């Protein structure tokens, strides 16, 4: 018995869906790997050393296009992303002892380009994976912009958790406090892309940045 072209196409689509190949297409948007803004310098240095032992990190060396801002969060994020991209963009490639976040927004800035090769590569969706997203500050964001983001977001949402004595006060860095405030604003405004823009300094991520007793 002959099979029509339309029937054959439908069978192929169903086969791809059942095998998990459909999910690869659904997730085929560009992705990057960054460090969680709350990550300690000790962890960031460990991530930096590990990633740079597998990929070339010359672009974050002094005199190169990604040296500035000269801080561990940016340097580690750049190296972690390069490792994630070169290793095939599996979720595990951006784990780094649970300190990595997969971003759907480009962390590149000025002349520093964060490499990307496409979406997350996986054959099936894990049971604990959700469609939730969060908003955090771009690793290279200047302190003046981080403070501006805090001021804006906290004018619309309750930021007492990042005040002295609050569960999200530590680490006492602008990037951590800004990320908490930016995410709270993002969550209370229906998680639209524009509500995590913050003049290009916000990144939408698919892993919960919460830590310790601090809930995002």
Coordinates of C-alpha atoms in Angstrom, one line a residue:
X1 CA 0.0 0.0 0.0
X2 CA 1.4 3.4 -1.0
X3 CA 1.7 6.3 1.5
X4 CA 0.9 9.8 0.5
X5 CA 3.5 12.5 0.9
X6 CA 1.4 14.4 3.5
X7 CA 0.9 11.2 5.5
X8 CA 4.7 10.5 5.4
X9 CA 5.5 14.0 6.6
X10 CA 3.0 13.6 9.5
X11 CA 4.6 10.3 10.5
X12 CA 8.0 11.9 10.5
X13 CA 6.9 14.8 12.7
X14 CA 5.3 12.4 15.2
X15 CA 8.5 10.3 15.2
X16 CA 10.7 13.4 15.9
X17 CA 8.3 14.5 18.7
X18 CA 8.3 11.1 20.4
X19 CA 12.1 10.8 20.2
X20 CA 12.8 14.2 21.7
X21 CA 14.1 15.8 18.5
X22 CA 11.2 18.2 18.6
X23 CA 12.5 19.6 21.9
X24 CA 15.8 20.4 20.2
X25 CA 13.9 22.6 17.7
X26 CA 11.8 24.2 20.4
X27 CA 14.9 25.2 22.4
X28 CA 16.8 26.3 19.3
X29 CA 17.3 29.9 20.5
X30 CA 20.6 31.4 21.3
X31 CA 21.9 30.7 24.8
X32 CA 24.9 31.8 27.0
X33 CA 26.3 30.7 30.3
X34 CA 27.0 33.2 33.1
X35 CA 27.9 33.0 36.8
X36 CA 25.2 33.5 39.4
X37 CA 25.6 37.1 40.7
X38 CA 25.7 35.8 44.3
X39 CA 28.7 33.5 43.6
X40 CA 31.6 34.0 46.0
X41 CA 35.0 35.1 44.7
X42 CA 36.5 31.8 45.8
X43 CA 34.0 29.9 43.6
X44 CA 34.4 32.3 40.7
X45 CA 38.2 31.8 40.8
X46 CA 37.7 28.0 40.8
X47 CA 35.3 28.3 37.8
X48 CA 37.7 30.6 36.0
X49 CA 40.7 28.2 36.5
X50 CA 38.6 25.2 35.4
X51 CA 37.2 26.7 32.3
X52 CA 40.5 28.3 31.2
X53 CA 42.3 25.0 31.6
X54 CA 40.0 23.7 28.8
X55 CA 39.5 26.7 26.5
X56 CA 41.6 29.7 25.5
X57 CA 40.9 32.7 27.8
X58 CA 43.2 35.2 26.1
X59 CA 40.4 37.7 25.5
X60 CA 40.1 38.4 29.3
X61 CA 43.8 39.0 29.7
X62 CA 45.1 42.6 30.1
X63 CA 45.0 44.5 26.9
X64 CA 42.4 42.3 25.3
X65 CA 38.8 43.3 24.4
X66 CA 37.2 41.6 27.4
X67 CA 39.6 42.5 30.2
X68 CA 37.4 45.2 31.5
X69 CA 35.6 45.4 33.8
X70 CA 38.4 43.7 35.7
X71 CA 36.4 41.7 38.2
X72 CA 36.0 38.0 38.9
X73 CA 32.3 37.9 38.0
X74 CA 32.8 39.1 34.5
X75 CA 36.0 37.1 33.9
X76 CA 34.5 33.9 35.2
X77 CA 31.3 34.4 33.3
X78 CA 33.2 34.9 30.0
X79 CA 35.3 31.8 30.6
X80 CA 32.3 29.7 31.8
X81 CA 30.4 30.7 28.7
X82 CA 33.3 29.8 26.4
X83 CA 33.5 26.4 28.1
X84 CA 29.7 25.9 27.7
X85 CA 29.8 26.8 24.0
X86 CA 32.8 24.7 23.2
X87 CA 31.5 21.7 25.2
X88 CA 28.3 21.5 23.2
X89 CA 25.8 23.7 25.2
X90 CA 24.4 20.9 27.4
X91 CA 22.8 22.0 30.7
X92 CA 25.6 20.2 32.6
X93 CA 28.2 22.3 30.7
X94 CA 26.9 25.4 32.6
X95 CA 26.5 23.8 36.0
X96 CA 29.8 24.7 37.7
X97 CA 28.8 23.3 41.1
X98 CA 25.4 25.0 40.7
X99 CA 26.9 28.4 40.2
X100 CA 26.2 28.7 36.5
X101 CA 23.0 30.2 34.9
X102 CA 21.9 29.7 31.3
X103 CA 20.9 33.0 29.8
X104 CA 18.5 33.7 26.9
X105 CA 19.9 37.2 26.7
X106 CA 23.3 38.2 25.2
X107 CA 25.8 39.2 28.0
X108 CA 28.1 40.9 25.4
X109 CA 29.0 44.5 26.0
X110 CA 30.8 47.1 24.0
X111 CA 33.6 45.4 22.1
X112 CA 33.5 42.2 24.2
X113 CA 31.5 39.5 22.5
X114 CA 30.3 36.5 24.4
X115 CA 30.4 33.5 22.0
X116 CA 27.2 31.6 21.2
X117 CA 26.5 28.7 18.9
X118 CA 22.7 28.3 19.5
X119 CA 20.3 26.8 21.9
X120 CA 20.5 24.2 24.7
X121 CA 21.3 20.7 23.3
X122 CA 19.3 17.9 24.9
X123 CA 17.4 14.9 23.7
X124 CA 14.5 15.1 26.3
X125 CA 13.2 17.5 29.0
X126 CA 14.1 16.5 32.5
X127 CA 11.4 16.0 35.1
X128 CA 12.5 18.9 37.3
X129 CA 12.9 21.3 34.4
X130 CA 10.4 24.2 34.3
X131 CA 9.5 27.0 31.9
X132 CA 10.1 29.6 34.6
X133 CA 12.6 32.4 34.0
X134 CA 14.3 35.0 36.2
X135 CA 16.1 38.3 35.7
X136 CA 19.6 39.1 36.8
X137 CA 22.1 41.8 36.1
X138 CA 24.6 41.5 33.2
X139 CA 28.0 40.5 34.7
X140 CA 29.8 43.5 33.1
X141 CA 27.3 46.2 34.3
X142 CA 28.9 49.3 35.7
X143 CA 28.2 50.1 39.4
X144 CA 26.4 53.4 38.4
X145 CA 23.9 51.4 36.3
X146 CA 23.4 48.8 39.0
X147 CA 22.6 51.5 41.5
X148 CA 20.2 53.1 39.0
X149 CA 18.5 49.7 38.5
X150 CA 18.2 49.2 42.3
X151 CA 16.6 52.7 42.7
X152 CA 14.2 52.1 39.9
X153 CA 13.1 48.6 40.8
X154 CA 12.8 49.4 44.6
X155 CA 10.6 52.3 43.8
X156 CA 8.0 49.7 42.5
X157 CA 8.6 46.6 44.6
X158 CA 9.5 45.8 48.3
X159 CA 13.3 45.5 48.6
X160 CA 13.5 44.9 52.3
X161 CA 15.2 41.5 51.8
X162 CA 18.3 43.2 50.5
X163 CA 18.5 45.7 53.4
X164 CA 20.8 45.1 56.4
X165 CA 19.6 42.1 58.3
X166 CA 17.5 40.8 55.4
X167 CA 18.0 37.3 53.9
X168 CA 19.4 38.6 50.7
X169 CA 21.7 41.3 52.2
X170 CA 24.8 39.2 51.8
X171 CA 26.8 39.1 49.7
X172 CA 26.8 42.9 50.0
X173 CA 27.6 43.6 46.3
X174 CA 25.7 45.9 44.0
X175 CA 25.3 43.2 41.4
X176 CA 23.7 40.8 43.9
X177 CA 21.4 43.5 45.3
X178 CA 20.5 44.8 41.8
X179 CA 19.8 41.3 40.5
X180 CA 17.4 40.6 43.4
X181 CA 15.6 43.9 42.8
X182 CA 15.5 43.6 39.0
X183 CA 14.1 40.0 39.3
X184 CA 11.4 41.1 41.8
X185 CA 10.3 43.8 39.4
X186 CA 10.5 41.3 36.4
X187 CA 8.3 38.8 38.3
X188 CA 5.7 41.4 39.3
X189 CA 5.3 42.7 35.8
X190 CA 4.4 39.4 34.2
X191 CA 7.9 38.5 33.2
X192 CA 7.9 40.3 29.9
X193 CA 11.2 40.8 28.0
X194 CA 11.0 44.5 28.3
X195 CA 10.6 44.3 32.1
X196 CA 14.1 42.7 32.3
X197 CA 15.8 45.1 29.9
X198 CA 17.0 47.8 32.3
X199 CA 18.6 49.8 29.5
X200 CA 20.3 46.6 28.2
X201 CA 21.8 45.6 31.6
X202 CA 19.3 42.7 32.4
X203 CA 19.6 39.1 31.4
X204 CA 16.8 36.5 31.4
X205 CA 17.9 33.1 32.8
X206 CA 16.2 29.8 33.1
X207 CA 17.7 28.6 36.4
X208 CA 16.6 29.9 39.8
X209 CA 19.4 32.2 41.2
X210 CA 18.1 31.8 44.8
X211 CA 20.8 30.9 47.4
X212 CA 20.8 30.0 51.1
X213 CA 17.8 31.7 52.7
X214 CA 17.5 34.2 49.8
X215 CA 14.6 33.4 47.5
X216 CA 14.3 35.1 44.1

